[in-house]
Coordinates of C-alpha atoms (C1' of nucleotides) in Angstrom, one line a residue:
Chain D
X1 CA 45.7 58.3 2.7
X2 CA 41.9 58.3 1.3
X3 CA 41.1 62.0 0.2
X4 CA 37.8 62.6 -0.8
X5 CA 36.6 66.2 -2.9
X6 CA 34.4 67.6 0.0
X7 CA 31.7 70.0 -2.2
X8 CA 31.2 71.8 1.1
X9 CA 34.7 72.5 1.1
X10 CA 35.7 72.6 -2.5
X11 CA 39.0 70.8 -1.9
X12 CA 40.2 67.4 -1.5
X13 CA 40.2 66.7 1.9
X14 CA 41.9 63.3 4.3
X15 CA 39.3 61.1 4.7
X16 CA 38.9 60.9 8.6
X17 CA 36.3 58.8 9.8
X18 CA 33.8 59.9 13.1
X19 CA 34.7 56.5 14.0
X20 CA 37.6 54.4 13.1
X21 CA 37.4 51.6 10.8
X22 CA 33.4 52.6 10.2
X23 CA 31.5 55.1 7.4
X24 CA 28.3 56.1 7.5
X25 CA 27.1 57.0 4.2
X26 CA 23.7 58.0 2.4
X27 CA 22.8 59.0 -0.8
X28 CA 19.7 60.4 -2.2
X29 CA 18.3 57.6 -4.0
X30 CA 15.2 57.7 -6.8
X31 CA 12.1 59.2 -6.9
X32 CA 9.9 56.1 -8.6
X33 CA 7.4 57.3 -10.8
X34 CA 9.3 56.4 -13.9
X35 CA 11.9 54.5 -15.3
X36 CA 15.2 54.7 -14.3
X37 CA 17.8 56.6 -17.1
X38 CA 21.1 57.1 -17.4
X39 CA 22.0 59.9 -15.1
X40 CA 20.3 57.8 -12.5
X41 CA 22.4 54.9 -13.5
X42 CA 25.5 57.4 -13.3
X43 CA 24.2 57.2 -9.3
X44 CA 24.4 54.3 -8.6
X45 CA 27.6 52.9 -10.2
X46 CA 29.6 55.7 -8.5
X47 CA 28.0 55.4 -5.5
X48 CA 28.3 51.5 -5.9
X49 CA 31.9 52.1 -6.4
X50 CA 32.6 54.5 -4.0
X51 CA 31.2 51.7 -1.5
X52 CA 32.9 48.9 -2.3
X53 CA 36.7 50.4 -2.0
X54 CA 35.4 52.0 1.5
X55 CA 34.9 48.4 2.4
X56 CA 38.4 47.1 0.2
X57 CA 40.1 49.4 2.4
X58 CA 39.1 47.6 5.4
X59 CA 36.3 50.1 6.6
X60 CA 33.2 48.5 7.7
X61 CA 30.2 50.0 6.0
X62 CA 27.1 51.1 6.9
X63 CA 25.0 52.3 3.2
X64 CA 22.4 54.1 2.6
X65 CA 20.0 54.8 -0.1
X66 CA 16.6 56.3 0.0
X67 CA 13.5 55.9 -1.9
X68 CA 11.0 58.5 -2.4
X69 CA 8.3 57.0 -2.7
X70 CA 5.4 60.1 -2.6
X71 CA 5.8 63.0 -4.1
X72 CA 4.0 65.4 -6.7
X73 CA 5.2 64.1 -9.6
X74 CA 4.2 60.2 -8.3
X75 CA 0.5 61.5 -7.4
X76 CA 0.0 63.1 -10.6
X77 CA 1.6 60.3 -12.5
X78 CA -0.7 57.9 -10.8
X79 CA -3.5 59.4 -11.4
X80 CA -3.1 59.8 -15.3
X81 CA -2.5 56.1 -15.3
X82 CA -5.8 55.7 -12.8
X83 CA -4.2 53.7 -10.5
X84 CA -2.9 53.4 -7.1
X85 CA 0.3 55.2 -5.7
X86 CA 1.4 52.3 -3.8
X87 CA 1.0 49.7 -7.2
X88 CA 3.0 52.7 -9.0
X89 CA 5.7 52.9 -6.8
X90 CA 6.3 49.0 -6.1
X91 CA 6.3 48.5 -10.4
X92 CA 9.0 51.0 -10.5
X93 CA 11.0 49.7 -7.6
X94 CA 11.0 46.5 -8.8
X95 CA 12.3 48.2 -12.4
X96 CA 14.9 50.2 -10.5
X97 CA 16.0 46.9 -8.8
X98 CA 16.4 45.2 -12.4
X99 CA 18.5 47.8 -13.4
X100 CA 20.7 48.1 -10.7
X101 CA 21.2 44.6 -10.2
X102 CA 22.3 44.7 -14.5
X103 CA 24.5 47.1 -13.9
X104 CA 26.0 44.9 -11.2
X105 CA 25.0 47.6 -8.3
X106 CA 25.1 46.2 -4.8
X107 CA 22.1 46.7 -2.7
X108 CA 22.6 49.4 0.4
X109 CA 22.8 48.2 3.6
X110 CA 19.2 49.6 4.2
X111 CA 16.7 51.1 1.1
X112 CA 14.4 53.4 3.4
X113 CA 11.4 54.2 1.9
X114 CA 9.2 58.0 2.6
X115 CA 6.3 56.8 3.0
X116 CA 7.7 54.4 6.3
X117 CA 9.4 57.6 8.0
X118 CA 6.6 60.0 8.1
X119 CA 6.6 60.2 12.2
X120 CA 10.3 60.4 12.3
X121 CA 9.8 63.5 10.1
X122 CA 6.6 64.9 12.1
X123 CA 9.0 64.5 14.7
X124 CA 11.8 66.2 13.1
X125 CA 9.8 69.2 12.0
X126 CA 8.0 69.7 16.0
X127 CA 12.2 70.1 16.9
X128 CA 12.8 72.7 14.1
X129 CA 9.1 74.6 15.1
X130 CA 10.1 74.1 18.6
X131 CA 13.6 75.8 17.7
X132 CA 12.4 79.2 16.6
X133 CA 12.8 77.8 12.3
X134 CA 9.6 76.2 11.5
X135 CA 6.5 77.9 11.3
X136 CA 2.7 77.2 10.0
X137 CA 1.5 79.7 7.3
X138 CA -1.9 81.2 6.5
X139 CA -2.2 78.7 3.5
X140 CA -2.2 75.6 6.4
X141 CA 2.1 74.6 5.2
X142 CA 4.5 74.9 7.3
X143 CA 7.7 75.8 6.2
X144 CA 11.6 76.0 7.4
X145 CA 12.4 79.9 7.7
X146 CA 15.7 80.0 5.9
X147 CA 16.5 84.3 7.0
X148 CA 16.9 81.9 11.1
X149 CA 18.9 79.7 10.0
X150 CA 22.8 81.1 10.0
X151 CA 24.8 79.6 7.5
X152 CA 22.2 78.7 5.0
X153 CA 23.9 79.0 1.1
X154 CA 27.3 77.9 2.7
X155 CA 27.1 74.2 0.5
X156 CA 25.7 76.0 -2.7
X157 CA 27.8 78.7 -1.9
X158 CA 24.9 81.2 -2.9
X159 CA 24.2 84.2 -0.5
X160 CA 20.7 84.3 0.6
X161 CA 20.7 88.1 -1.6
X162 CA 22.4 86.3 -4.4
X163 CA 19.5 83.8 -4.9
X164 CA 17.0 86.4 -3.9
X165 CA 18.5 87.9 -7.3
X166 CA 17.9 85.2 -9.7
X167 CA 14.2 84.6 -8.4
X168 CA 12.7 83.1 -11.6
X169 CA 9.5 81.7 -9.7
X170 CA 6.1 82.7 -8.5
X171 CA 6.5 84.3 -4.9
X172 CA 3.7 82.0 -2.5
X173 CA 2.7 85.3 -0.2
X174 CA 2.0 83.4 2.2
X175 CA 5.5 82.9 2.8
X176 CA 7.5 84.6 5.3
X177 CA 10.9 84.7 2.9
X178 CA 10.4 83.7 -1.0
X179 CA 13.2 80.7 0.2
X180 CA 11.6 79.3 3.1
X181 CA 10.2 75.6 1.8
X182 CA 7.8 73.5 2.2
X183 CA 8.3 71.2 5.4
X184 CA 4.6 69.6 5.8
X185 CA 2.1 70.1 2.4
X186 CA -1.6 71.1 3.7
X187 CA -3.8 68.2 2.7
X188 CA -5.4 68.9 -0.7
X189 CA -8.4 67.1 -2.0
X190 CA -7.9 63.5 -3.3
X191 CA -4.4 63.6 -2.6
X192 CA -2.5 61.0 0.2
X193 CA -2.6 62.6 3.5
X194 CA -1.1 62.0 7.1
X195 CA -2.4 63.4 10.3
X196 CA -0.2 65.8 12.0
X197 CA 0.1 68.5 15.0
X198 CA -0.7 71.0 12.3
X199 CA -3.3 69.2 10.2
X200 CA -3.3 66.7 7.7
X201 CA -1.2 66.7 5.3
X202 CA 2.1 65.2 3.7
X203 CA 5.6 65.6 3.9
X204 CA 7.6 68.3 1.5
X205 CA 10.6 66.6 0.1
X206 CA 13.8 67.7 1.7
X207 CA 12.3 66.8 5.5
X208 CA 12.4 62.3 3.8
X209 CA 15.9 62.7 3.4
X210 CA 16.8 64.3 6.5
X211 CA 14.2 62.1 8.5
X212 CA 15.9 59.2 7.0
X213 CA 19.2 59.5 7.3
X214 CA 19.1 60.9 10.9
X215 CA 16.8 57.4 12.1
X216 CA 19.0 55.1 10.2
X217 CA 22.9 56.6 10.5
X218 CA 21.8 59.3 13.4
X219 CA 22.0 63.0 13.6
X220 CA 25.9 63.2 12.6
X221 CA 27.5 60.7 10.0
X222 CA 30.4 61.2 7.3
X223 CA 29.3 60.7 3.4
X224 CA 26.5 62.4 1.8
X225 CA 26.3 61.6 -2.0
X226 CA 23.6 62.3 -4.6
X227 CA 23.7 63.8 -8.3
X228 CA 25.3 67.5 -8.6
X229 CA 22.1 68.9 -8.9
X230 CA 20.6 68.1 -5.7
X231 CA 23.5 70.4 -4.1
X232 CA 21.1 73.2 -4.1
X233 CA 18.3 73.6 -3.1
X234 CA 17.6 69.9 -1.6
X235 CA 21.0 69.7 0.3
X236 CA 21.3 72.7 1.4
X237 CA 18.0 72.2 2.6
X238 CA 18.9 69.4 4.5
X239 CA 21.8 70.8 5.8
X240 CA 19.8 73.3 7.4
X241 CA 16.5 71.1 8.9
X242 CA 18.9 68.4 10.3
X243 CA 21.5 70.7 11.9
X244 CA 18.4 73.4 13.0
X245 CA 16.5 70.4 14.7
X246 CA 19.7 68.8 16.1
X247 CA 22.3 71.6 17.0
X248 CA 25.0 69.5 15.8
X249 CA 27.0 68.6 12.3
X250 CA 24.8 67.0 10.0
X251 CA 27.5 65.4 7.2
X252 CA 31.3 65.9 7.1
X253 CA 31.9 64.8 3.4
X254 CA 29.7 65.7 0.9
X255 CA 30.0 64.5 -2.6
X256 CA 28.2 65.4 -5.7
X257 CA 28.8 63.6 -9.3
X258 CA 28.7 65.1 -12.4
X259 CA 25.5 64.7 -14.9
X260 CA 25.2 62.9 -17.5
X261 CA 25.0 64.5 -21.0
X262 CA 23.6 64.5 -24.3
X263 CA 25.4 66.3 -27.1
X264 CA 26.8 68.8 -24.4
X265 CA 23.5 69.5 -23.0
X266 CA 22.4 67.9 -19.0
X267 CA 20.3 64.7 -19.5
X268 CA 17.1 65.5 -17.9
X269 CA 13.4 64.6 -17.6
X270 CA 12.0 67.8 -17.8
X271 CA 14.4 68.3 -21.0
X272 CA 13.4 65.2 -22.6
X273 CA 16.7 64.3 -23.5
X274 CA 17.4 60.8 -21.5
X275 CA 17.6 57.3 -22.6
X276 CA 16.7 54.7 -19.8
X277 CA 18.7 52.3 -18.9
X278 CA 16.3 49.3 -20.4
X279 CA 16.8 51.3 -24.0
X280 CA 20.5 51.1 -23.6
X281 CA 20.6 47.7 -22.5
X282 CA 18.9 46.5 -25.8
X283 CA 21.6 47.3 -27.1
X284 CA 24.7 46.9 -24.9
X285 CA 25.7 44.9 -22.6
X286 CA 24.7 46.0 -18.6
X287 CA 28.9 45.7 -18.4
X288 CA 30.0 48.1 -21.2
X289 CA 27.8 50.7 -19.2
X290 CA 28.9 50.4 -16.0
X291 CA 32.3 50.4 -17.6
X292 CA 31.9 53.3 -19.7
X293 CA 30.5 55.6 -16.1
X294 CA 33.8 54.0 -14.8
X295 CA 36.3 55.4 -16.5
X296 CA 35.7 58.6 -16.3
X297 CA 36.3 61.2 -13.1
X298 CA 32.7 60.9 -11.2
X299 CA 32.9 64.2 -10.7
X300 CA 33.5 65.4 -14.3
X301 CA 30.6 65.4 -17.2
X302 CA 30.2 62.2 -18.8
X303 CA 28.8 62.8 -22.7
X304 CA 26.7 60.4 -23.7
X305 CA 26.3 58.5 -27.2
X306 CA 25.9 55.4 -29.2
X307 CA 29.7 55.9 -30.7
X308 CA 31.3 56.1 -27.1
X309 CA 30.0 53.2 -26.0
X310 CA 31.1 51.5 -29.0
X311 CA 34.6 52.3 -27.9
X312 CA 34.1 51.5 -24.4
X313 CA 33.0 47.9 -25.2
X314 CA 36.4 47.7 -27.8
X315 CA 38.1 48.9 -25.0
X316 CA 36.4 46.0 -22.6
X317 CA 36.9 43.5 -25.1
X318 CA 40.8 43.9 -24.7
X319 CA 40.4 43.7 -21.1
X320 CA 38.7 40.2 -21.5
X321 CA 40.5 39.5 -24.7
X322 CA 43.5 39.1 -22.2
X323 CA 42.1 37.7 -19.3
X324 CA 41.4 34.4 -22.0
X325 CA 45.4 34.1 -22.4
X326 CA 45.2 32.7 -19.0
X327 CA 43.3 30.5 -16.8
X328 CA 42.4 32.7 -13.3
X329 CA 39.9 33.5 -10.5
X330 CA 39.4 36.0 -8.9
X331 CA 41.9 35.8 -6.1
X332 CA 42.5 38.1 -3.9
X333 CA 44.7 40.9 -4.2
X334 CA 48.2 41.3 -4.0
X335 CA 48.6 44.5 -2.3
X336 CA 52.3 44.3 -2.6
X337 CA 52.3 44.0 -6.6
X338 CA 53.4 47.2 -8.4
X339 CA 50.1 47.5 -10.2
X340 CA 47.6 46.2 -7.2
X341 CA 49.4 49.8 -5.4
X342 CA 49.5 52.0 -8.1
X343 CA 45.7 51.0 -8.6
X344 CA 45.2 51.8 -4.8
X345 CA 46.7 55.0 -4.9
X346 CA 44.7 56.0 -7.9
X347 CA 41.7 55.4 -5.8
X348 CA 42.3 56.8 -3.3
X349 CA 42.9 60.1 -4.9
X350 CA 39.0 61.1 -4.5
X351 CA 38.2 57.5 -6.3
X352 CA 39.9 58.2 -9.6
X353 CA 39.0 55.7 -11.7
X354 CA 40.4 56.5 -15.2
X355 CA 43.5 56.3 -13.7
X356 CA 42.6 53.1 -12.4
X357 CA 41.3 51.7 -15.3
X358 CA 44.4 53.0 -17.1
X359 CA 46.7 49.9 -14.3
X360 CA 43.8 47.8 -15.7
X361 CA 45.3 48.0 -19.1
X362 CA 48.9 48.0 -18.1
X363 CA 47.8 45.0 -16.7
X364 CA 46.7 43.4 -20.1
X365 CA 49.6 44.2 -21.8
X366 CA 52.0 43.0 -19.4
X367 CA 49.2 39.9 -19.2
X368 CA 49.3 39.5 -22.9
X369 CA 53.6 39.6 -22.9
X370 CA 53.8 36.7 -19.6
X371 CA 50.3 34.7 -19.6
X372 CA 51.1 34.9 -16.1
X373 CA 47.9 33.2 -13.8
X374 CA 49.2 35.6 -10.9
X375 CA 49.3 38.7 -13.2
X376 CA 45.3 37.4 -14.8
X377 CA 44.4 36.9 -10.6
X378 CA 45.4 40.4 -10.1
X379 CA 43.6 41.7 -13.0
X380 CA 40.4 39.8 -12.4
X381 CA 40.6 41.1 -8.2
X382 CA 41.3 44.8 -8.6
X383 CA 38.5 44.6 -11.8
X384 CA 35.9 43.0 -8.9
X385 CA 37.2 46.0 -6.7
X386 CA 35.4 48.0 -9.6
X387 CA 32.6 45.6 -10.2
X388 CA 33.8 44.9 -13.7
X389 CA 35.5 41.5 -15.3
X390 CA 33.3 39.1 -13.1
X391 CA 32.0 36.6 -16.5
X392 CA 33.8 34.3 -17.7
X393 CA 35.8 35.6 -21.1
X394 CA 34.2 33.7 -23.7
X395 CA 31.0 34.8 -21.7
X396 CA 31.2 38.5 -22.2
X397 CA 32.8 38.2 -25.6
X398 CA 30.2 36.0 -27.4
X399 CA 27.5 37.4 -25.3
X400 CA 23.9 38.2 -27.3
X401 CA 22.9 41.8 -27.0
X402 CA 19.0 41.8 -25.1
X403 CA 17.3 43.2 -28.9
X404 CA 18.2 39.7 -30.2
X405 CA 18.4 38.5 -33.9
X406 CA 21.8 37.7 -34.1
X407 CA 23.1 34.7 -35.3
X408 CA 23.0 31.6 -33.1
X409 CA 26.0 29.7 -31.1
X410 CA 25.2 26.6 -32.3
X411 CA 25.1 28.4 -35.9
X412 CA 28.1 29.6 -35.6
X413 CA 29.8 26.5 -34.8
X414 CA 28.7 24.5 -37.1
X415 CA 30.2 27.6 -40.0
X416 CA 32.9 27.8 -38.3
X417 CA 33.4 23.8 -38.6
X418 CA 32.8 23.7 -42.6
X419 CA 35.2 26.8 -42.3
X420 CA 37.9 24.1 -40.6
X421 CA 37.1 21.1 -43.0
X422 CA 37.8 23.4 -46.0
X423 CA 41.1 25.0 -45.0
X424 CA 41.9 21.0 -44.1
X425 CA 41.7 20.6 -48.1
X426 CA 43.8 24.1 -48.6
X427 CA 40.6 25.0 -50.3
X428 CA 40.9 29.1 -48.3
X429 CA 38.3 30.7 -50.8
X430 CA 35.6 28.5 -49.6
X431 CA 37.3 29.4 -46.0
X432 CA 37.5 32.7 -46.7
X433 CA 34.0 32.8 -48.2
X434 CA 32.1 31.7 -44.7
X435 CA 34.8 33.9 -42.0
X436 CA 33.5 36.9 -44.9
X437 CA 29.8 35.7 -43.8
X438 CA 30.1 35.4 -40.5
X439 CA 31.4 38.5 -40.2
X440 CA 28.9 40.3 -42.3
X441 CA 26.6 39.1 -39.5
X442 CA 28.9 40.3 -36.9
X443 CA 30.5 37.2 -35.7
X444 CA 34.9 38.0 -35.5
X445 CA 37.2 34.5 -36.0
X446 CA 40.2 33.7 -34.4
X447 CA 42.1 31.4 -36.0
X448 CA 44.7 29.9 -33.0
X449 CA 46.9 27.3 -31.9
X450 CA 43.5 25.0 -30.3
X451 CA 41.2 25.3 -33.1
X452 CA 39.5 28.9 -33.8
X453 CA 37.8 31.1 -31.6
X454 CA 34.9 33.6 -32.4
X455 CA 33.4 36.6 -30.6
X456 CA 31.0 39.3 -31.7
X457 CA 32.4 42.1 -33.5
Chain Z
rG1 C1' 22.1 89.6 -13.5
rG2 C1' 24.3 86.9 -9.1
rC3 C1' 27.4 82.3 -8.3
rG4 C1' 30.4 77.9 -10.1
rC5 C1' 33.0 74.2 -12.9
rG6 C1' 35.8 73.5 -17.7
rA7 C1' 38.9 73.5 -22.4
rU8 C1' 44.1 68.1 -23.2
rA9 C1' 46.2 64.7 -29.5
rG10 C1' 40.5 61.8 -35.0
rC11 C1' 37.3 60.7 -30.6
rA12 C1' 37.0 59.5 -25.1
rA13 C1' 39.9 60.5 -20.3
rA14 C1' 43.5 60.7 -16.7
rG15 C1' 48.6 62.9 -13.6
rC16 C1' 51.5 65.3 -13.4
rG17 C1' 57.0 72.7 -12.9
rG18 C1' 61.3 68.7 -16.6
rU19 C1' 61.2 61.9 -17.8
rU20 C1' 56.1 56.5 -22.5
rA21 C1' 49.3 58.3 -19.1
rU22 C1' 45.6 54.9 -20.6
rG23 C1' 41.4 53.1 -24.7
rC24 C1' 39.3 53.4 -29.2
rA25 C1' 40.6 54.8 -34.4
rC26 C1' 45.3 55.7 -37.9
rC27 C1' 50.9 54.1 -39.3
rG28 C1' 55.1 50.2 -40.2
rG29 C1' 57.0 45.8 -38.1
rA30 C1' 57.0 40.5 -36.3
rU31 C1' 52.9 36.7 -36.4
rU32 C1' 48.9 34.3 -40.1
rG33 C1' 47.9 30.5 -46.0
rC34 C1' 45.1 35.0 -45.7
rA35 C1' 42.6 37.5 -41.7
rA36 C1' 41.6 38.4 -36.3
rA37 C1' 44.1 38.2 -31.8
rU38 C1' 48.7 39.6 -29.8
rC39 C1' 53.7 41.2 -29.3
rC40 C1' 57.1 45.1 -30.5
rG41 C1' 57.9 50.4 -32.7
rU42 C1' 56.1 55.7 -34.9
rG43 C1' 53.1 59.7 -35.2
rU44 C1' 49.4 62.9 -33.7
rA45 C1' 48.0 67.1 -27.4
rG46 C1' 47.2 70.9 -24.2
rG47 C1' 41.2 77.3 -26.4
rU48 C1' 44.0 82.5 -27.2
rG49 C1' 46.7 86.5 -25.3
rG50 C1' 50.2 87.7 -21.1
rG51 C1' 52.9 86.7 -16.7
rU52 C1' 55.9 83.4 -13.0
rU53 C1' 60.8 80.0 -13.3
rC54 C1' 66.8 78.1 -15.7
rG55 C1' 62.3 75.0 -17.4
rA56 C1' 54.7 75.5 -18.2
rC57 C1' 50.0 71.4 -20.6
rU58 C1' 51.1 71.6 -15.0
rC59 C1' 51.2 77.6 -10.8
rC60 C1' 49.1 83.5 -11.9
rC61 C1' 46.5 87.0 -14.6
rG62 C1' 43.1 88.4 -18.3
rC63 C1' 40.3 87.1 -23.1
rU64 C1' 37.3 83.6 -25.8
rC65 C1' 34.1 79.3 -25.9
rG66 C1' 31.4 75.7 -23.3
rC67 C1' 28.5 74.0 -19.4
rG68 C1' 26.0 73.9 -15.0
rC69 C1' 22.9 76.0 -10.3
rC70 C1' 20.2 80.1 -9.4
rU71 C1' 12.8 76.1 -10.1
rC72 C1' 10.9 69.8 -9.5
rC73 C1' 15.5 67.0 -11.2
rA74 C1' 20.6 61.5 -10.2

RNA sequence: GGCGCGAUAGCAAAGCGGUUAUGCACCGGAUUGCAAAUCCGUGUAGGUGGGUUCGACUCCCGCUCGCGCCUCCA
């Protein structure tokens, strides 16, 4: 039985799909005006893992991850770059796709774009107005009236009065309540806009997700995910909009992944302390980054540093090294085998990937002892469920970092042959000199029965 | 100020009311020409003060420290 920590209930709950055997899941994706950073990498990888596991336990999954391609920051960036918004967003969607693919993230079933769902948003706003939850303010914006929606603050655990107390933002005088949020922004000079019953304008940020999720998954679906920072106000507002418009429950399980941190501080655009995915991938294998993310629990904070990635690389090397000792292919997992059972138990416990990884290491140790092809198959099969261990061991162990500057495989082989010759005539001094030379170039040699293997340190 | 989360060995990171987490690093042994890899073995934990209990890292309370949300953010 799968258990999921539901942010709304603040506890782990048995997962019961609305329709037996199938799951509908929506995750807030990226706003595409810049490169994806490590925080985005975490959302991508975490929910990819969730999606894979849901399928692994036999559920039919419809996974939607949206793309926000119209908003203040996009407009600002496009004007700074002096380019069209559609060019800017198309470029960063492409970069996002490249990064996601590198990280082994499978394509969601749908990736709706905000600009392609304006009619659905307008319909939602119309419904909200009809239900007395939306009003057009003097300035022309259409706002959501939070005071009229009972239960506002349930997800974030805040009462309206608590929220008032912490107000740090200039109050917009045209709002009925300072916490009311914008559904439709009236058009401004030089900004893109759409026609609407409330005049020309463009959608507020929160309405996008409500419109796209209900359009593709219906008004009531199983899982809604995203980064912890979206819990308030974004997800809170989504609930208010969707339930306010449809008059029924919106989402059964809310999942929020923890932040990536740098030096114990949240990594974010506003703090400017972020690393982009492609920056990291210049020096580290993408699978190492994926493993680094999955070896922590998705709800825990994840501190990033080069040292931690080095550590993750060493650990992943151990798994691939074990795999090298027995031929294997990613066969179907034998779920009656003890390791697989432990793995499933861990994953069913709110996606406990650190525990699942520990099982992989136990399996590797066992494999190193037994050289069992069956165990190698299990290791590959279980790894595949996390999107790991899909490559040939040599390919991983000998991979060259994207930044280059490494000794080529051909030169390495040449030196290894030279060393072989030296070894044959018992000239160990010469052999060791070559080995030391390779080591200083970041290449480690392993002499075995069938000759010498090498890998990058 | 309000609300919430966390504190585990040198580092990273889980589970668990009593029995080895796991990985990296470290130490001893096997193996090796020597290494590397691997295997065998050992060591290093649970912020702090109380409480509950036969027994607490695990449950409860206080304190301290750290982080997050209350504004755009994954």
